[in-house]
mmCIF file of C-alpha atoms in Angstrom:
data_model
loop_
_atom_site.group_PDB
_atom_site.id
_atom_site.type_symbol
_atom_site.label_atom_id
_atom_site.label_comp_id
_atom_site.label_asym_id
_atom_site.label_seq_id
_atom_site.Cartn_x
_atom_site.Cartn_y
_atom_site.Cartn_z
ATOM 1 C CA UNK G 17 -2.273 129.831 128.359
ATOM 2 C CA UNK G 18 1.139 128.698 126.883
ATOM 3 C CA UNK G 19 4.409 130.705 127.232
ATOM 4 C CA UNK G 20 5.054 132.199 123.478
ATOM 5 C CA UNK G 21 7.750 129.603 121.094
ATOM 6 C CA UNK G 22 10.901 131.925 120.806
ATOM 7 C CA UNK G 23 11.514 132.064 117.155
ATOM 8 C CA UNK G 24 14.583 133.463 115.070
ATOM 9 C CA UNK G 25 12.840 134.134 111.654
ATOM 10 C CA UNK G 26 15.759 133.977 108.564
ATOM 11 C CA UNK G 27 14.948 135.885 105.589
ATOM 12 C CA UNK G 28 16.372 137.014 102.206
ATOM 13 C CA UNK G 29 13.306 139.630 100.651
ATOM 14 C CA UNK G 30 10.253 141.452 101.282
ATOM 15 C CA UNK G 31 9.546 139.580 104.601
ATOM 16 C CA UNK G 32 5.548 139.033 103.770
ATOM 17 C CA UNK G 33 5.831 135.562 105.996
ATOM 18 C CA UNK G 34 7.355 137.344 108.775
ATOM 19 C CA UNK G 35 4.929 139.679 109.100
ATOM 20 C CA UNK G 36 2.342 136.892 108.051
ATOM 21 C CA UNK G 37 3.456 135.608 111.391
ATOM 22 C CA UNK G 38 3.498 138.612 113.062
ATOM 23 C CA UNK G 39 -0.273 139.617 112.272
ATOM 24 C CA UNK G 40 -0.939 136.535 113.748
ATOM 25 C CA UNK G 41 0.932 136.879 116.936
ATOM 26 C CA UNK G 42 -0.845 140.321 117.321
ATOM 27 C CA UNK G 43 -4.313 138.977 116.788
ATOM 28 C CA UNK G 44 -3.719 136.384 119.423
ATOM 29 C CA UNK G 45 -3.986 133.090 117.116
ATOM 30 C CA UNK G 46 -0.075 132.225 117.155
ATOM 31 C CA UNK G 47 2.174 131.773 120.368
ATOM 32 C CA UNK G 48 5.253 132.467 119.466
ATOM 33 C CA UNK G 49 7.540 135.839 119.962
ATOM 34 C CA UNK G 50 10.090 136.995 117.311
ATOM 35 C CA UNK G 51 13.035 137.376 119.511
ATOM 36 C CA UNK G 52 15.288 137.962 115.781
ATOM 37 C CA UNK G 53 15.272 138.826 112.431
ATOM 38 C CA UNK G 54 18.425 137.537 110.282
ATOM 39 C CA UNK G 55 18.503 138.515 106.843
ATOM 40 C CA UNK G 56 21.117 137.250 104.270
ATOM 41 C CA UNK G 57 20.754 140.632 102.143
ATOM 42 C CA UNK G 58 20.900 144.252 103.189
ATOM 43 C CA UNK G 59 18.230 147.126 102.097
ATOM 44 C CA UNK G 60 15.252 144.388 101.541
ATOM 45 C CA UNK G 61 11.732 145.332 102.680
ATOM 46 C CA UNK G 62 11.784 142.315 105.097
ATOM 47 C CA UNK G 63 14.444 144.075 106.998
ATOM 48 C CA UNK G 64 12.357 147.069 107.010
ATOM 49 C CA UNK G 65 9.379 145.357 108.676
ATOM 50 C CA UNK G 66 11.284 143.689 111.271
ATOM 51 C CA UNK G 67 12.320 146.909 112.332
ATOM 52 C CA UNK G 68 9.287 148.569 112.522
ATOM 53 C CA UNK G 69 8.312 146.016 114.684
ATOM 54 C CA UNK G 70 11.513 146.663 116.872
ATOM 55 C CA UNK G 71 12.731 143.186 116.845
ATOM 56 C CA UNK G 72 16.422 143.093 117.183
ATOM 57 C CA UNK G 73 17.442 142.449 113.447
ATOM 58 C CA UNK G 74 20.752 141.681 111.778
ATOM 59 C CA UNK G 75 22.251 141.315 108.187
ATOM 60 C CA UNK G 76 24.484 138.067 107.688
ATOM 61 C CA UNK G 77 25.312 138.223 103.989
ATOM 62 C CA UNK G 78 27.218 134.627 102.838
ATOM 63 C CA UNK G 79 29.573 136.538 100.251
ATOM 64 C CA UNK G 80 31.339 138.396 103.580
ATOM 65 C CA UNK G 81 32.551 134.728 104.397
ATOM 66 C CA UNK G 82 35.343 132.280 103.070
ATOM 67 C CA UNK G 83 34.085 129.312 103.830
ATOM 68 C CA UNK G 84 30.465 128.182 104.502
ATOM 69 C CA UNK G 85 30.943 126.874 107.618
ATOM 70 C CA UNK G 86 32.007 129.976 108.970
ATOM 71 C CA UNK G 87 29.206 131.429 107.653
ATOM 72 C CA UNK G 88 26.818 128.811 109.393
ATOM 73 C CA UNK G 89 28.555 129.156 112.624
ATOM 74 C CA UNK G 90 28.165 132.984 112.551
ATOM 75 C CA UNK G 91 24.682 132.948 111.917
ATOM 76 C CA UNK G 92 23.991 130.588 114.350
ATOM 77 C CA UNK G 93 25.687 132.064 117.160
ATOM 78 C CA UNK G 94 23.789 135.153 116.869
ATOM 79 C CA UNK G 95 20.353 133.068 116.897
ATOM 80 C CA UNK G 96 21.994 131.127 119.999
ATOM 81 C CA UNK G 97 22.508 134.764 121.602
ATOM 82 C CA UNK G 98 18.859 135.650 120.987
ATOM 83 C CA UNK G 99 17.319 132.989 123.022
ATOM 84 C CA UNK G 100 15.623 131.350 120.269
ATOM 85 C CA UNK G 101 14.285 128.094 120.381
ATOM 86 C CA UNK G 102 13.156 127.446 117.434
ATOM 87 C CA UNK G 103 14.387 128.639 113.749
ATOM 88 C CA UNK G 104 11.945 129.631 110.802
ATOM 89 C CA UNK G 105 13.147 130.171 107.451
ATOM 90 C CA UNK G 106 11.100 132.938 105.741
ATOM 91 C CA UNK G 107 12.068 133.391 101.578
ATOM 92 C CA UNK G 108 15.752 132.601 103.332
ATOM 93 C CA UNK G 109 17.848 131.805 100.166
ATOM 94 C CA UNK G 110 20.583 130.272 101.642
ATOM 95 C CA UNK G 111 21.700 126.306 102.648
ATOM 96 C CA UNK G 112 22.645 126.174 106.033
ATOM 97 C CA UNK G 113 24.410 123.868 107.891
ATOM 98 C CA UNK G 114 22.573 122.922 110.954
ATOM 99 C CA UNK G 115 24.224 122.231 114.529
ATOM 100 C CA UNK G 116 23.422 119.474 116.456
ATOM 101 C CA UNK G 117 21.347 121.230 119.001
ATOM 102 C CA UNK G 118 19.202 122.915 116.123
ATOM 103 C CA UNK G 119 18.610 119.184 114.687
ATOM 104 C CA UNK G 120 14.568 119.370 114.195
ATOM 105 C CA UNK G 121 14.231 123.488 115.223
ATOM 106 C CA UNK G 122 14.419 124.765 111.843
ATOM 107 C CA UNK G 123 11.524 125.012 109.594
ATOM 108 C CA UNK G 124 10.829 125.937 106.466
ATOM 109 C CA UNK G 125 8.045 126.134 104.147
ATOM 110 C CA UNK G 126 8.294 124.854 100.325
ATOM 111 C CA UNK G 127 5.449 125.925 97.191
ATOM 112 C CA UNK G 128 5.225 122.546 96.577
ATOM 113 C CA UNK G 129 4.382 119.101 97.423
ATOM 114 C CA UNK G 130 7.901 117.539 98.535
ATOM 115 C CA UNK G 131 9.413 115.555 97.234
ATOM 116 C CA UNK G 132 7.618 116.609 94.371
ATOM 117 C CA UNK G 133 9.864 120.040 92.442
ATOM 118 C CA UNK G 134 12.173 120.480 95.163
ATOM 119 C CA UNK G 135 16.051 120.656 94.988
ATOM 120 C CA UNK G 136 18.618 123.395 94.820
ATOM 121 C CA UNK G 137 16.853 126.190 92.251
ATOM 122 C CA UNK G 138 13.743 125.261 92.775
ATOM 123 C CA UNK G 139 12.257 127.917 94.470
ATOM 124 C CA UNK G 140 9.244 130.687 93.858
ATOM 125 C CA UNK G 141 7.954 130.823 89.979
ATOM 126 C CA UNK G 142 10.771 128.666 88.934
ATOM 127 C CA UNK G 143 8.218 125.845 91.242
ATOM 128 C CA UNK G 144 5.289 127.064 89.709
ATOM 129 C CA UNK G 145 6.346 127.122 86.027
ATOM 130 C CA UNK G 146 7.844 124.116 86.649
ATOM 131 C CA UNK G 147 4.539 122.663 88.321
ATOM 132 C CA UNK G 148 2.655 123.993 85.069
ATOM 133 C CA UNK G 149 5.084 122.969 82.386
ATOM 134 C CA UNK G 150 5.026 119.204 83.863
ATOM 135 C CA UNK G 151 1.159 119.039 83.324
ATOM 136 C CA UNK G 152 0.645 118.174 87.516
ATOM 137 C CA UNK G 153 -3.083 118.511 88.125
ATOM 138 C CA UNK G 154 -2.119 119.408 92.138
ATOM 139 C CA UNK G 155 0.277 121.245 93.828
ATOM 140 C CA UNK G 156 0.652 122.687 96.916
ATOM 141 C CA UNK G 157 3.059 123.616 100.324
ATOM 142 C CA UNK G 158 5.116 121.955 102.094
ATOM 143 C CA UNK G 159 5.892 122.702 105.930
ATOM 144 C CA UNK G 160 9.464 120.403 106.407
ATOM 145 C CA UNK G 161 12.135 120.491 108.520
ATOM 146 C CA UNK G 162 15.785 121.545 107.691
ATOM 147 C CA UNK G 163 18.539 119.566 107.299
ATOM 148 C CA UNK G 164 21.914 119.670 105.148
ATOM 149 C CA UNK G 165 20.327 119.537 102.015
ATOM 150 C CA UNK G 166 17.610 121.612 100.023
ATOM 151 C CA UNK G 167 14.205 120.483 100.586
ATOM 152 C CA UNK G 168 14.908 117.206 102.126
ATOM 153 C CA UNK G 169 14.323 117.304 105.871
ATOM 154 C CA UNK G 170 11.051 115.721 107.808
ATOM 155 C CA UNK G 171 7.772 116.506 105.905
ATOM 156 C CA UNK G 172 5.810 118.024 108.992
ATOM 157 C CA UNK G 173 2.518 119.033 107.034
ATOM 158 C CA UNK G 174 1.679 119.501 103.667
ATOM 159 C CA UNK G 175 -1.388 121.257 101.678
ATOM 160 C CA UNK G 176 -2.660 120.362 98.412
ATOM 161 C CA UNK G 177 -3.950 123.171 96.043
ATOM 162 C CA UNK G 178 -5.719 122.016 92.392
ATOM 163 C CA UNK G 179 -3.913 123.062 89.630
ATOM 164 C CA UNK G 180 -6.427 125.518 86.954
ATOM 165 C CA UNK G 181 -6.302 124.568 83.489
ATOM 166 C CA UNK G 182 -5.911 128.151 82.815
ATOM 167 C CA UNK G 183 -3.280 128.934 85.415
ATOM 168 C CA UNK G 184 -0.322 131.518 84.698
ATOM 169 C CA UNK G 185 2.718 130.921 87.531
ATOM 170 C CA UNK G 186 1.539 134.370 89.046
ATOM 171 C CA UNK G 187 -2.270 132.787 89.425
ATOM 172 C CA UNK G 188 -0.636 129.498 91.030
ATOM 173 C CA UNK G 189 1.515 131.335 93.320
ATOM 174 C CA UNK G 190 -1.462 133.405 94.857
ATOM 175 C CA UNK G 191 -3.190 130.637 95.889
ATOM 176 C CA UNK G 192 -0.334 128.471 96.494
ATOM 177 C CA UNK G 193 0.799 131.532 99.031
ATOM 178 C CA UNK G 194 -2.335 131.640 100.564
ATOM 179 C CA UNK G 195 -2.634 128.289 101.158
ATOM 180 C CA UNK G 196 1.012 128.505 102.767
ATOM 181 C CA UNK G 197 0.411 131.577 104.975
ATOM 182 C CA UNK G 198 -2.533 129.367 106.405
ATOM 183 C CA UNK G 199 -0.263 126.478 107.192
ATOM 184 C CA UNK G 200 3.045 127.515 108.412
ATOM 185 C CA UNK G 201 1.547 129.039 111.584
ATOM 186 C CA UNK G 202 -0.596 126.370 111.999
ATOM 187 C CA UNK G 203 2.543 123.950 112.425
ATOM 188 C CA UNK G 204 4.045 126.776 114.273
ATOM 189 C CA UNK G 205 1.359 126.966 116.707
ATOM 190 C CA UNK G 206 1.522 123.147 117.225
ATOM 191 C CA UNK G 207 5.129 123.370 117.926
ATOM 192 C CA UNK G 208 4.463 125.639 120.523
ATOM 193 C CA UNK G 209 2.120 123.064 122.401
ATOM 194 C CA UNK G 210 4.474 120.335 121.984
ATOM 195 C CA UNK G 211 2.370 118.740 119.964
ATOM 196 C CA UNK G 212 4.891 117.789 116.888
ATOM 197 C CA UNK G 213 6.411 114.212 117.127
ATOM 198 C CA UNK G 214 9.650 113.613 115.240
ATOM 199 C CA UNK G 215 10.417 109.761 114.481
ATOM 200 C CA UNK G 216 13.004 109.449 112.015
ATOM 201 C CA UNK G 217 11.401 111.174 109.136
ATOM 202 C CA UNK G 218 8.332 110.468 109.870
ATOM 203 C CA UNK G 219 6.232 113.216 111.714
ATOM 204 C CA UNK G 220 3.324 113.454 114.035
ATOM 205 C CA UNK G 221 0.837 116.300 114.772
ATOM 206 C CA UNK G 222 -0.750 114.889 117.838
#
């Protein structure tokens, strides 16, 4: 038995991968323990959930800031206060800039293939109609760490998904989302056994 990964979970809407996450810890098949909730908007359903689940939860909206390092800072301090170890972005719509001793603890997972329709914008439908509207015959998700820039940090694991020639973005996302609420607590869970390698950019699941 492995003590639980302490994770800070950052979100910006309805919170489905939190709770994703939190199914999972309940059924036994993820060792981790939301010790926060940080959400960059107020009165969103993933706020609701977190507290439901009474996990100490807090709103840290970017527009109450002047500068974006303060903003950083702030957040980060109160995920430093919580004990976390480890940071998981969840629908977070925000760039962050990452300290030093969070180099390699934040995650985040991407509805696509990175590098493959990543980049600032290029998030939800706007990946999928983008996916469509290229003509790509796969897609998929993309488990990657977080640096300073959208979508560009360590690929730690990726899964494709085939692309239907009579896909709509909404059919895409569904399975795209499915495939990604299979995967992110699989990396999660191999986190928490020490069994992710970092090397540069390139990453091992031992």
């Amino acid at each position: 038995m492995i003590d639980p990964l302490l994770i800070a979970v950052l979100l910006s809407g309805t919170g489905s991968t939190l709770q994703n996450l939190l199914d999972r810890i309940v059924q036994g098949t993820l060792s981790a323990k939301v010790v926060k909730v940080i959400s960059s908007r107020a009165n969103v359903l993933g706020v609701e959930r977190a507290m439901r689940a009474n996990i100490p939860t807090e709103v840290i909206a970017r527009k109450t800031f002047t500068t974006w390092d303060e903003f950083a800072s702030t957040t980060f301090d109160a995920i430093k206060a919580s004990g976390a170890k480890y940071v998981v972005l969840a629908g977070y719509m925000q760039l962050l800039k990452i300290p030093i001793e969070f180099e390699n603890r934040v995650i985040n997972v991407h509805p696509s293939l990175l590098p493959a329709f990543g980049g600032q914008g290029m998030y939800g439908h706007h990946v999928h109609e983008e996916v469509l509207n290229y003509g790509a015959k796969v897609t998929g998700c993309t488990v990657h760490f977080v640096d300073q820039e959208y979508d560009h940090g360590p690929v730690i694991a990726q899964r494709p998904v085939l692309v239907q020639q009579d896909d709509t973005p909404e059919t895409l996302a569904a399975r795209v989302q499915q495939a990604e609420r299979e995967l992110y607590p699989e990396v999660i869970q191999a986190i928490a056994e020490g069994r992710v390698i970092v090397e540069n950019r390139r990453v091992r699941i031992l």
